[in-house]
Short mmCIF file of C-alpha atoms in Angstrom, two decimals:
data_model
loop_
_atom_site.label_atom_id
_atom_site.label_comp_id
_atom_site.label_asym_id
_atom_site.label_seq_id
_atom_site.Cartn_x
_atom_site.Cartn_y
_atom_site.Cartn_z
CA MET A 1 87.92 128.24 97.14
CA ALA A 2 87.75 125.60 94.42
CA LEU A 3 86.45 126.72 91.05
CA HIS A 4 83.41 124.86 89.76
CA CYS A 5 82.75 123.88 86.16
CA PRO A 6 80.00 121.88 84.48
CA ARG A 7 80.46 118.39 83.02
CA PRO A 8 81.28 118.01 79.35
CA PRO A 9 80.40 119.13 76.78
CA LEU A 10 82.90 121.73 77.94
CA ASP A 11 82.24 125.45 77.61
CA VAL A 12 84.70 126.80 75.10
CA THR A 13 86.74 129.51 76.85
CA THR A 14 89.83 129.48 74.65
CA THR A 15 90.12 127.94 71.21
CA LEU A 16 93.61 126.81 70.35
CA ASN A 17 94.42 126.25 66.70
CA VAL A 18 96.97 123.47 66.98
CA THR A 19 97.97 123.32 63.35
CA ALA A 20 96.46 124.58 60.12
CA THR A 21 98.06 121.80 58.12
CA LEU A 22 96.23 119.05 59.96
CA ASN A 23 93.17 121.28 60.44
CA VAL A 24 92.98 120.22 64.09
CA THR A 25 91.13 122.45 66.53
CA ALA A 26 91.21 121.75 70.25
CA SER A 27 88.80 123.45 72.66
CA LEU A 28 90.12 123.85 76.20
CA ASN A 29 88.05 124.94 79.18
CA VAL A 30 90.48 126.95 81.28
CA THR A 31 88.18 126.87 84.29
CA THR A 32 88.06 123.08 84.23
CA MET A 33 91.82 122.81 83.84
CA LEU A 34 92.46 125.13 86.80
CA ASN A 35 89.97 123.13 88.82
CA VAL A 36 91.80 119.87 88.07
CA ILE A 37 95.20 121.36 88.89
CA ALA A 38 93.91 122.91 92.13
CA GLY A 39 92.47 119.57 93.24
CA GLY A 40 88.99 120.97 93.69
CA SER A 41 85.68 119.55 92.52
CA LYS A 42 86.30 117.56 89.36
CA THR A 43 85.20 114.45 87.55
CA ASP A 44 87.02 111.75 85.65
CA ASP A 45 85.58 113.07 82.40
CA ASP A 46 86.89 116.57 83.12
CA GLY A 47 90.35 115.24 83.92
CA ARG A 48 90.40 113.02 80.86
CA ALA A 49 89.36 115.92 78.63
CA CYS A 50 92.11 118.15 80.03
CA LEU A 51 94.79 115.49 79.78
CA LEU A 52 93.82 114.60 76.22
CA THR A 53 93.87 118.27 75.25
CA VAL A 54 97.31 118.79 76.79
CA ALA A 55 98.57 115.64 75.03
CA LEU A 56 97.13 116.93 71.77
CA LEU A 57 98.92 120.26 72.17
CA TRP A 58 102.17 118.32 72.46
CA ALA A 59 101.48 115.50 69.99
CA CYS A 60 100.30 117.48 66.97
CA PRO A 61 103.46 119.63 66.63
CA LEU A 62 105.46 116.42 67.08
CA ILE A 63 103.54 114.71 64.28
CA LEU A 64 103.98 117.76 62.05
CA SER A 65 107.71 117.90 62.77
CA LEU A 66 108.06 114.19 61.99
CA GLY A 67 106.29 114.77 58.69
CA CYS A 68 108.65 117.64 57.85
CA PHE A 69 111.62 115.47 58.83
CA LEU A 70 110.41 112.69 56.54
CA PHE A 71 109.93 115.22 53.73
CA ALA A 72 113.50 116.47 54.27
CA CYS A 73 114.89 112.91 54.25
CA ILE A 74 113.19 112.17 50.94
CA PHE A 75 114.72 115.22 49.28
CA PHE A 76 118.10 114.51 50.90
CA LEU A 77 118.15 111.02 49.40
CA PHE A 78 116.98 112.43 46.09
CA GLY A 79 119.82 114.96 46.19
CA ARG A 80 122.35 112.19 46.84
CA PHE A 81 120.94 110.28 43.91
CA MET A 82 121.25 113.37 41.70
CA GLN A 83 124.93 113.67 42.63
CA LYS A 84 125.66 110.06 41.69
CA SER A 85 123.44 109.79 38.60
CA PRO A 86 122.60 113.25 37.27
CA GLU A 87 121.64 111.85 33.86
CA LEU A 88 118.87 109.77 35.47
CA ALA A 89 117.67 112.42 37.90
CA ALA A 90 115.35 114.12 35.42
CA GLN A 91 113.81 110.80 34.39
CA VAL A 92 113.24 109.74 37.99
CA GLY A 93 111.81 113.14 38.89
CA LEU A 94 109.39 113.12 35.95
CA LYS A 95 108.21 109.59 36.65
CA ALA A 96 107.82 110.29 40.36
CA GLY A 97 105.86 113.46 39.67
CA PHE A 98 103.52 111.83 37.16
CA VAL A 99 102.94 108.80 39.39
CA ALA A 100 102.31 110.97 42.47
CA ILE A 101 99.78 113.11 40.61
CA ALA A 102 98.01 110.08 39.11
CA CYS A 103 97.76 108.33 42.48
CA GLY A 104 96.70 111.46 44.33
CA VAL A 105 94.03 112.39 41.80
CA TRP A 106 92.65 108.83 41.90
CA VAL A 107 92.51 108.84 45.69
CA GLY A 108 91.05 112.35 45.60
CA PHE A 109 88.27 111.21 43.26
CA SER A 110 87.57 108.32 45.64
CA PHE A 111 87.08 110.74 48.55
CA ASN A 112 85.33 113.42 46.46
CA GLY A 113 81.91 112.23 47.58
CA PHE A 114 83.00 112.54 51.22
CA SER A 115 84.57 115.97 50.96
CA SER A 116 85.07 118.01 47.80
CA LYS A 117 87.22 120.41 49.84
CA LEU A 118 89.47 117.49 50.74
CA PHE A 119 89.70 116.51 47.07
CA HIS A 120 90.74 120.00 45.96
CA SER A 121 93.28 120.19 48.80
CA LEU A 122 94.82 116.91 47.65
CA VAL A 123 95.12 118.11 44.05
CA VAL A 124 96.71 121.40 45.14
CA LEU A 125 99.14 119.56 47.43
CA LEU A 126 100.24 117.13 44.72
CA PHE A 127 100.79 119.80 42.10
CA THR A 128 102.75 121.78 44.69
CA VAL A 129 104.99 118.76 45.27
CA LEU A 130 105.48 118.48 41.50
CA TRP A 131 106.55 122.14 41.26
CA VAL A 132 108.93 121.69 44.20
CA VAL A 133 110.55 118.64 42.60
CA ALA A 134 110.82 120.45 39.26
CA GLY A 135 112.34 123.49 41.00
CA ILE A 136 114.99 121.36 42.71
CA LEU A 137 115.83 119.61 39.44
CA VAL A 138 116.08 122.84 37.45
CA SER A 139 118.10 124.70 40.09
CA THR A 140 120.49 121.76 40.51
CA LEU A 141 120.90 120.52 36.94
CA GLY A 142 120.18 123.70 35.00
CA TRP A 143 117.27 124.40 32.67
CA LYS A 144 118.92 123.24 29.43
CA TRP A 145 120.17 120.02 31.01
CA PHE A 146 116.74 119.37 32.52
CA VAL A 147 114.94 119.92 29.20
CA SER A 148 117.44 117.78 27.29
CA SER A 149 117.27 114.96 29.84
CA SER A 150 113.48 115.11 29.91
CA GLU A 151 113.13 114.97 26.13
CA ASN A 152 115.46 111.97 25.92
CA SER A 153 113.98 110.11 28.89
CA ASP A 154 112.17 106.82 28.40
CA ALA A 155 109.01 108.23 29.96
CA VAL A 156 108.73 111.19 27.56
CA LEU A 157 109.72 109.14 24.50
CA GLY A 158 107.17 106.49 25.43
CA MET A 159 104.49 109.14 25.88
CA LYS A 160 105.29 110.64 22.46
CA ARG A 161 105.14 107.21 20.83
CA ARG A 162 101.80 106.39 22.40
CA LEU A 163 100.48 109.86 21.59
CA ASN A 164 101.15 109.23 17.90
CA GLN A 165 99.36 105.87 18.08
CA TYR A 166 96.17 106.62 20.03
CA ASP A 167 93.62 109.35 19.35
CA ALA A 168 92.27 108.80 22.86
CA LEU A 169 95.49 110.20 24.32
CA LYS A 170 95.37 113.11 21.90
CA GLY A 171 91.86 113.87 23.11
CA ALA A 172 93.12 113.92 26.71
CA VAL A 173 95.94 116.28 25.68
CA VAL A 174 93.44 118.64 24.03
CA LEU A 175 91.28 118.62 27.15
CA MET A 176 94.15 119.40 29.52
CA GLY A 177 96.37 121.49 27.25
CA LEU A 178 93.91 123.68 25.36
CA PRO A 179 93.82 126.40 28.08
CA LEU A 180 97.62 126.59 27.88
CA LEU A 181 97.87 126.74 24.08
CA VAL A 182 96.90 130.40 23.65
CA PRO A 183 99.33 131.69 26.35
CA TYR A 184 102.03 129.46 24.85
CA LEU A 185 101.51 130.93 21.37
CA MET A 186 101.46 134.48 22.77
CA VAL A 187 104.78 133.93 24.56
CA HIS A 188 106.41 132.54 21.43
CA THR A 189 105.02 135.39 19.33
CA VAL A 190 106.71 137.86 21.68
CA LYS A 191 109.93 135.82 21.59
CA GLN A 192 109.89 135.83 17.79
CA PHE A 193 109.31 139.61 17.76
CA PHE A 194 112.39 140.25 19.90
CA ARG A 195 114.46 137.75 17.93
CA ARG A 196 113.58 139.58 14.72
CA ALA A 197 114.41 142.91 16.32
CA ARG A 198 117.84 141.55 17.28
CA GLY A 199 118.31 139.79 13.94
CA HIS A 200 118.43 136.28 15.43
CA ALA A 201 115.14 134.92 14.12
CA ALA A 202 115.50 131.37 12.78
CA SER A 203 112.17 131.47 10.92
CA SER A 204 110.32 134.10 8.93
CA GLY A 205 106.87 133.46 10.40
CA PRO A 206 105.23 135.18 13.35
CA LEU A 207 106.06 132.26 15.66
CA THR A 208 109.30 130.67 16.79
CA GLY A 209 110.49 127.45 15.22
CA GLU A 210 109.46 125.38 18.26
CA ALA A 211 105.87 126.66 18.19
CA THR A 212 105.67 126.23 14.40
CA VAL A 213 106.69 122.56 14.70
CA ILE A 214 103.96 121.97 17.28
CA LEU A 215 101.31 123.62 15.09
CA LEU A 216 102.38 121.54 12.08
CA GLU A 217 102.09 118.40 14.20
CA LEU A 218 98.62 119.45 15.37
CA LYS A 219 97.62 120.06 11.76
CA ARG A 220 98.35 116.40 10.93
CA TRP A 221 96.00 115.07 13.60
CA ALA A 222 92.68 113.46 12.62
CA TRP A 223 90.63 116.06 14.43
CA VAL A 224 87.22 114.46 14.04
CA SER A 225 88.38 111.42 15.98
CA VAL A 226 90.44 113.48 18.43
CA LEU A 227 87.57 115.83 19.30
CA SER A 228 85.23 112.86 19.69
CA TRP A 229 87.59 111.47 22.31
CA THR A 230 87.86 114.91 23.90
CA SER A 231 84.08 115.02 24.31
CA LEU A 232 84.14 111.56 25.88
CA TRP A 233 86.91 112.60 28.30
CA CYS A 234 84.86 115.67 29.25
CA TRP A 235 81.86 113.52 30.09
CA LEU A 236 84.03 111.12 32.09
CA ALA A 237 85.63 113.99 34.00
CA TRP A 238 82.22 115.47 34.74
CA GLY A 239 80.95 112.11 35.93
CA SER A 240 83.98 111.50 38.12
CA LEU A 241 83.56 114.89 39.79
CA TYR A 242 79.82 115.18 40.27
CA ILE A 243 78.44 111.64 40.36
CA PRO A 244 80.21 110.98 43.71
CA VAL A 245 78.62 114.15 45.09
CA LEU A 246 75.19 113.06 43.88
CA THR A 247 75.89 109.63 45.31
CA ASN A 248 76.67 111.25 48.64
CA ILE A 249 73.30 113.01 48.54
CA VAL A 250 71.53 109.73 47.78
CA VAL A 251 73.44 108.02 50.57
CA ALA A 252 72.41 110.77 53.00
CA TYR A 253 68.79 110.23 51.96
CA PHE A 254 69.06 106.48 52.54
CA ILE A 255 70.65 107.08 55.94
CA GLN A 256 67.66 109.19 56.96
CA LEU A 257 65.24 106.66 55.43
CA LEU A 258 66.74 103.53 57.01
CA ALA A 259 67.63 104.91 60.44
CA PRO A 260 64.22 104.14 62.09
CA LEU A 261 64.20 100.49 60.89
CA ASN A 262 65.34 97.34 62.66
CA TRP A 263 69.10 96.74 62.60
CA ALA A 264 68.79 93.31 60.97
CA LEU A 265 66.61 94.67 58.16
CA VAL A 266 68.94 97.62 57.70
CA SER A 267 71.91 95.23 57.52
CA PHE A 268 70.23 93.29 54.71
CA LEU A 269 69.24 96.46 52.83
CA PHE A 270 72.73 97.88 53.36
CA LEU A 271 74.27 94.78 51.80
CA ALA A 272 71.86 94.80 48.85
CA LEU A 273 72.24 98.55 48.25
CA GLY A 274 76.03 98.30 48.33
CA PHE A 275 76.00 95.42 45.86
CA VAL A 276 73.95 97.44 43.38
CA MET A 277 76.05 100.58 43.87
CA PHE A 278 79.33 98.76 43.26
CA LEU A 279 78.09 97.65 39.85
CA ASN A 280 78.26 101.33 38.85
CA PRO A 281 81.76 102.15 37.48
CA PHE A 282 81.50 105.76 38.72
CA PHE A 283 80.59 104.83 42.28
CA PRO A 284 83.44 105.48 44.76
CA GLY A 285 83.80 102.67 47.28
CA PRO A 286 84.81 104.86 50.25
CA VAL A 287 81.41 106.58 50.20
CA PHE A 288 79.69 103.26 50.89
CA TYR A 289 82.06 102.44 53.75
CA LEU A 290 81.47 105.90 55.21
CA MET A 291 77.74 105.23 55.02
CA GLY A 292 78.27 102.06 57.03
CA GLY A 293 80.12 103.97 59.73
CA VAL A 294 77.52 106.75 59.92
CA LEU A 295 74.37 104.59 59.67
CA LEU A 296 74.88 100.93 60.52
CA VAL A 297 77.39 101.13 63.36
CA PRO A 298 75.26 103.52 65.51
CA LEU A 299 72.10 101.55 64.71
CA CYS A 300 73.69 98.25 65.76
CA ASP A 301 75.25 99.97 68.76
CA GLN A 302 71.82 101.08 69.97
CA ALA A 303 70.34 97.61 69.30
CA PHE A 304 73.16 95.67 71.00
CA ASN A 305 73.73 97.98 74.00
CA GLY A 306 70.31 99.57 74.52
CA SER A 307 71.48 103.11 73.72
CA VAL A 308 74.14 104.96 71.76
CA SER A 309 77.46 104.47 73.54
CA THR A 310 79.22 107.37 75.21
CA GLY A 311 82.61 105.68 74.86
CA PRO A 312 84.47 103.65 72.24
CA GLU A 313 84.61 100.39 74.20
CA THR A 314 81.10 99.15 73.36
CA VAL A 315 81.26 100.09 69.67
CA ILE A 316 83.73 97.32 68.79
CA LEU A 317 81.10 94.64 68.10
CA PRO A 318 78.92 96.88 65.85
CA PHE A 319 82.08 98.00 64.04
CA VAL A 320 83.17 94.39 63.40
CA TRP A 321 79.67 93.47 62.19
CA THR A 322 79.60 96.37 59.72
CA LEU A 323 83.13 95.54 58.56
CA LEU A 324 82.02 91.96 57.88
CA LEU A 325 79.06 93.17 55.80
CA CYS A 326 81.33 95.48 53.76
CA TYR A 327 83.73 92.59 53.29
CA MET A 328 80.97 90.28 52.01
CA MET A 329 79.59 92.97 49.73
CA LYS A 330 83.03 93.64 48.24
CA PHE A 331 83.51 89.97 47.34
CA ALA A 332 80.01 89.61 45.90
CA SER A 333 80.31 92.75 43.76
CA GLN A 334 83.73 91.72 42.43
CA VAL A 335 82.41 88.33 41.28
CA ALA A 336 79.34 89.99 39.74
CA CYS A 337 81.45 92.53 37.82
CA GLN A 338 83.65 89.72 36.50
CA LYS A 339 80.76 87.56 35.38
CA ILE A 340 78.16 90.12 34.33
CA PHE A 341 80.30 92.83 32.72
CA GLY A 342 83.75 91.32 32.17
CA GLU A 343 82.87 88.01 30.53
CA TRP A 344 80.00 89.59 28.61
CA MET A 345 82.28 92.32 27.26
CA GLY A 346 85.06 89.78 26.67
CA ALA A 347 82.88 87.85 24.24
CA ASN A 348 82.86 90.87 21.90
CA PRO A 349 86.15 91.66 20.08
CA ALA A 350 85.20 95.35 19.87
CA MET A 351 84.90 95.50 23.65
CA ARG A 352 88.15 93.60 24.16
CA SER A 353 90.00 96.02 21.90
CA ILE A 354 89.12 98.92 24.24
CA VAL A 355 91.41 97.57 26.99
CA ALA A 356 94.29 96.87 24.53
CA PRO A 357 94.82 93.25 25.69
CA ASN A 358 97.84 92.75 23.40
CA SER A 359 99.78 95.66 24.93
CA MET A 360 102.57 94.91 27.39
CA PRO A 361 101.05 96.79 30.39
CA MET A 362 97.85 94.75 30.10
CA ARG A 363 99.86 91.56 29.67
CA ALA A 364 101.75 92.50 32.84
CA VAL A 365 98.46 92.91 34.76
CA ARG A 366 97.35 89.54 33.40
CA TYR A 367 100.61 87.98 34.57
CA VAL A 368 100.17 89.40 38.07
CA LEU A 369 96.57 88.18 38.31
CA SER A 370 97.57 84.68 37.19
CA GLN A 371 100.08 84.19 40.02
CA PRO A 372 99.07 81.39 42.42
CA GLY A 373 98.25 81.95 46.08
CA LEU A 374 98.59 85.24 47.95
CA SER A 375 101.39 86.88 45.99
CA PRO A 376 102.13 90.52 46.93
CA GLY A 377 101.58 91.67 43.36
CA LYS A 378 98.16 90.05 43.12
CA ILE A 379 97.12 91.55 46.46
CA ALA A 380 98.29 95.00 45.32
CA VAL A 381 96.46 94.83 41.97
CA VAL A 382 93.20 93.35 43.25
CA CYS A 383 92.97 95.35 46.49
CA ALA A 384 94.57 98.68 45.51
CA GLY A 385 93.59 98.78 41.85
CA PRO A 386 90.37 100.47 40.68
CA ASP A 387 87.45 98.25 41.74
CA TRP A 388 85.34 98.10 38.61
CA PRO A 389 88.11 98.17 35.93
CA VAL A 390 90.18 95.40 37.57
CA ALA A 391 87.18 93.09 37.97
CA VAL A 392 85.96 93.74 34.42
CA PHE A 393 89.46 93.30 32.98
CA PHE A 394 89.79 89.91 34.67
CA GLY A 395 86.46 88.83 33.18
CA ILE A 396 87.64 89.98 29.74
CA VAL A 397 90.92 88.08 30.11
CA ARG A 398 89.00 84.86 30.80
CA LYS A 399 87.44 85.18 27.34
CA MET A 400 90.78 85.77 25.61
CA PRO A 401 92.90 83.01 24.06
CA GLY A 402 94.56 81.10 26.91
CA GLY A 403 92.49 82.84 29.57
CA GLU A 404 90.42 79.78 30.42
CA SER A 405 93.08 78.65 32.90
CA LEU A 406 92.55 81.70 35.11
CA SER A 407 90.49 80.96 38.20
CA THR A 408 87.98 83.31 39.82
CA CYS A 409 88.74 81.73 43.20
CA SER A 410 92.43 82.57 42.77
CA VAL A 411 91.65 86.25 42.22
CA MET A 412 89.20 86.29 45.12
CA LEU A 413 91.98 84.87 47.30
CA GLY A 414 94.04 87.96 46.48
CA LEU A 415 91.12 90.12 47.65
CA THR A 416 91.10 88.70 51.20
CA PRO A 417 93.33 91.46 52.75
CA ILE A 418 90.95 94.19 51.51
CA PHE A 419 89.75 94.75 55.09
CA ILE A 420 93.01 96.68 55.65
CA LEU A 421 91.66 99.39 53.33
CA ILE A 422 88.01 99.10 54.38
CA ALA A 423 88.49 99.40 58.15
CA PRO A 424 90.06 102.93 58.24
CA THR A 425 87.36 104.34 55.95
CA LEU A 426 84.67 102.72 58.07
CA ALA A 427 86.29 104.24 61.15
CA MET A 428 86.11 107.67 59.50
CA GLY A 429 82.35 107.35 59.13
CA LEU A 430 82.05 106.07 62.70
CA LEU A 431 83.94 109.05 64.10
CA ILE A 432 81.86 111.49 62.04
CA PHE A 433 78.84 110.29 64.04
CA TYR A 434 80.45 109.81 67.46
CA GLU A 435 82.98 112.66 67.67
CA ASP A 436 80.53 115.11 69.25
CA ILE A 437 79.12 112.46 71.58
CA TRP A 438 82.47 111.23 72.83
CA GLY A 439 84.11 114.67 72.88
CA GLY A 440 87.68 115.14 74.07
CA PHE A 441 90.28 113.97 71.61
CA TRP A 442 87.88 112.32 69.16
CA PRO A 443 87.04 115.33 66.95
CA SER A 444 90.76 115.70 66.31
CA ALA A 445 91.09 111.95 65.77
CA THR A 446 88.70 112.28 62.82
CA SER A 447 91.15 114.59 61.04
CA LEU A 448 94.10 112.36 61.91
CA ILE A 449 92.48 109.16 60.67
CA THR A 450 91.43 110.95 57.47
CA ILE A 451 95.05 111.89 56.79
CA PHE A 452 96.15 108.34 57.64
CA ASN A 453 93.52 106.89 55.31
CA ILE A 454 94.58 109.08 52.41
CA GLY A 455 98.22 108.11 52.91
CA LEU A 456 97.26 104.43 53.09
CA ASN A 457 95.32 104.61 49.82
CA VAL A 458 98.12 106.49 48.05
CA GLY A 459 100.66 103.93 49.27
CA ALA A 460 98.45 101.06 48.13
CA THR A 461 98.04 102.62 44.68
CA LEU A 462 101.81 103.11 44.39
CA SER A 463 102.34 99.44 45.28
CA TYR A 464 99.90 98.48 42.52
CA LEU A 465 101.89 100.48 39.95
CA TYR A 466 105.19 99.16 41.33
CA TYR A 467 104.32 95.49 40.92
CA VAL A 468 103.00 96.00 37.39
CA GLN A 469 106.19 97.82 36.39
CA ARG A 470 108.35 95.19 38.10
CA VAL A 471 106.92 92.56 35.77
CA LEU A 472 108.05 94.61 32.77
CA ARG A 473 111.55 94.97 34.27
CA THR A 474 112.01 91.28 35.18
CA PRO A 475 113.32 89.25 32.18
CA SER A 476 111.67 85.96 33.20
CA ALA A 477 108.27 87.58 33.82
CA LEU A 478 108.59 89.64 30.64
CA ALA A 479 109.27 86.46 28.65
CA VAL A 480 106.08 84.91 30.03
CA CYS A 481 104.11 88.03 29.08
CA GLU A 482 105.49 87.96 25.55
CA ALA A 483 104.59 84.27 25.26
CA TYR A 484 100.90 84.90 25.91
CA PRO A 485 98.88 84.09 22.77
CA GLU A 486 97.91 87.15 20.79
CA ASP A 487 94.26 88.04 20.54
CA LYS A 488 94.07 87.83 16.75
CA GLU A 489 90.57 89.27 16.51
CA VAL A 490 91.65 92.39 18.40
CA ALA A 491 94.88 92.61 16.37
CA ALA A 492 92.87 92.43 13.13
CA ARG A 493 90.53 95.18 14.32
CA ASP A 494 93.48 97.38 15.32
CA ALA A 495 95.13 96.85 11.92
CA ALA A 496 91.90 97.67 10.08
CA ALA A 497 91.40 100.79 12.19
CA ALA A 498 94.98 101.91 11.46
CA ALA A 499 94.43 101.36 7.73
CA ARG A 500 91.21 103.37 7.74
CA LYS A 501 92.92 106.10 9.70
CA GLY A 502 95.75 106.23 7.15
CA LYS A 503 93.34 106.55 4.23
CA SER A 504 91.08 109.16 5.80
CA HIS A 505 93.73 111.23 7.53
CA ALA A 506 92.19 114.57 6.65
CA PRO A 507 93.25 117.32 9.04
CA LEU A 508 90.58 119.64 10.30
CA PHE A 509 92.61 122.70 9.32
CA ALA A 510 92.78 121.56 5.68
CA THR A 511 89.04 120.86 5.33
CA ASN A 512 87.15 123.16 2.97
CA CYS A 513 83.71 124.13 4.27
CA HIS A 514 81.08 124.94 1.64
#
């Protein structure tokens, strides 16, 4: 006798955890599957659910194995490179680690409003990759060789040079390194104790020579300025972590508030709300696109088709309409940030000095933005770069000497492929709403498209950094950057600030308190 089972949503008889890495959970109704195999009473939906579940059980391990294979290929190529150029291996490893962490943290902050758990998972994953790369380098090259190569690398020397120049970087070092300072001093105190016991101590103090040099360097810092920057970095870090979460709460409130309204009115309010939100430098763009997928797509779906669709076929038109609104809002907000904030800030030399327009990295960004047409570098900088800073920087450049030739239309042309980054995030929001309605494979598709979206954003950010660095490595482009007229007002302010810093360079440790 044929076994009978109800129509979906399926009763969960056995829950199969396909993979913890992808966090994909498939629910399989064994009764329904036996019914389909036996040829008894069944429906197309039952058969589709069973086939999709079976395909998922096969596809997810395949995807995971392909990811592991790609990971192995990367380290194989890196190992071959280490064999051919061991003196450059440490430099490449350090740069790759720093770039990966910077890109991952930026993408994680962008998705923090969507899922704080996802953000913390990204940070843990990236730091794990950094430790793995460092472990391979140390085990292959040796600790002394790794330390020597790292200290003499261009990246570390450049960081030391910039650290001596800018109190802002010193403030960031205090913020990130202060928890490690006490354990570091304790370790070197113990090392000095054993060195004295063995008669090999190079210094007479309680600390080793390396730790003493670091403390003497810290003593020379202008601590009033450094701690002021540390406080500012703390506020920025707090805002980057919690403002997206608060934004997500506000977005959820607006979703509940706007859901009963007409779709045309909601479309207009959605466009206006997004325009205002994108003027906020702390607002993460993906949260707005997720809001479009959760709110506007279902609302337009119900208005266009009479009811919420039970399949993906009829959602295409509402999805395209929402994508068009996000596209229009992105262009409008970019122009507004350029004109309202960028050109207004660019008229003030004090504001221009904040972005260091005379430095070579900023000149390289200016060179990329000034390229005609749809150059890959311009697309990478405008589309993958941070929304608010890139737009504001372009507005500032237009107020600099020689910046009048830059065209807003030219930069907006480079923004045209932005739909490639908007569409996957919009699809994430869409699937958050429809996954339970559609059932079958779609709850798992939400996890898969989230992983794809994160990889796409990381790749786009890496391309942005690549094209900026390529300008600095290309002699012809570097010559153009060096030929840009110097912003003399900013240079004069920097020189005056350096002179004041030299005169009032009173270390905090040497200050007498009365």
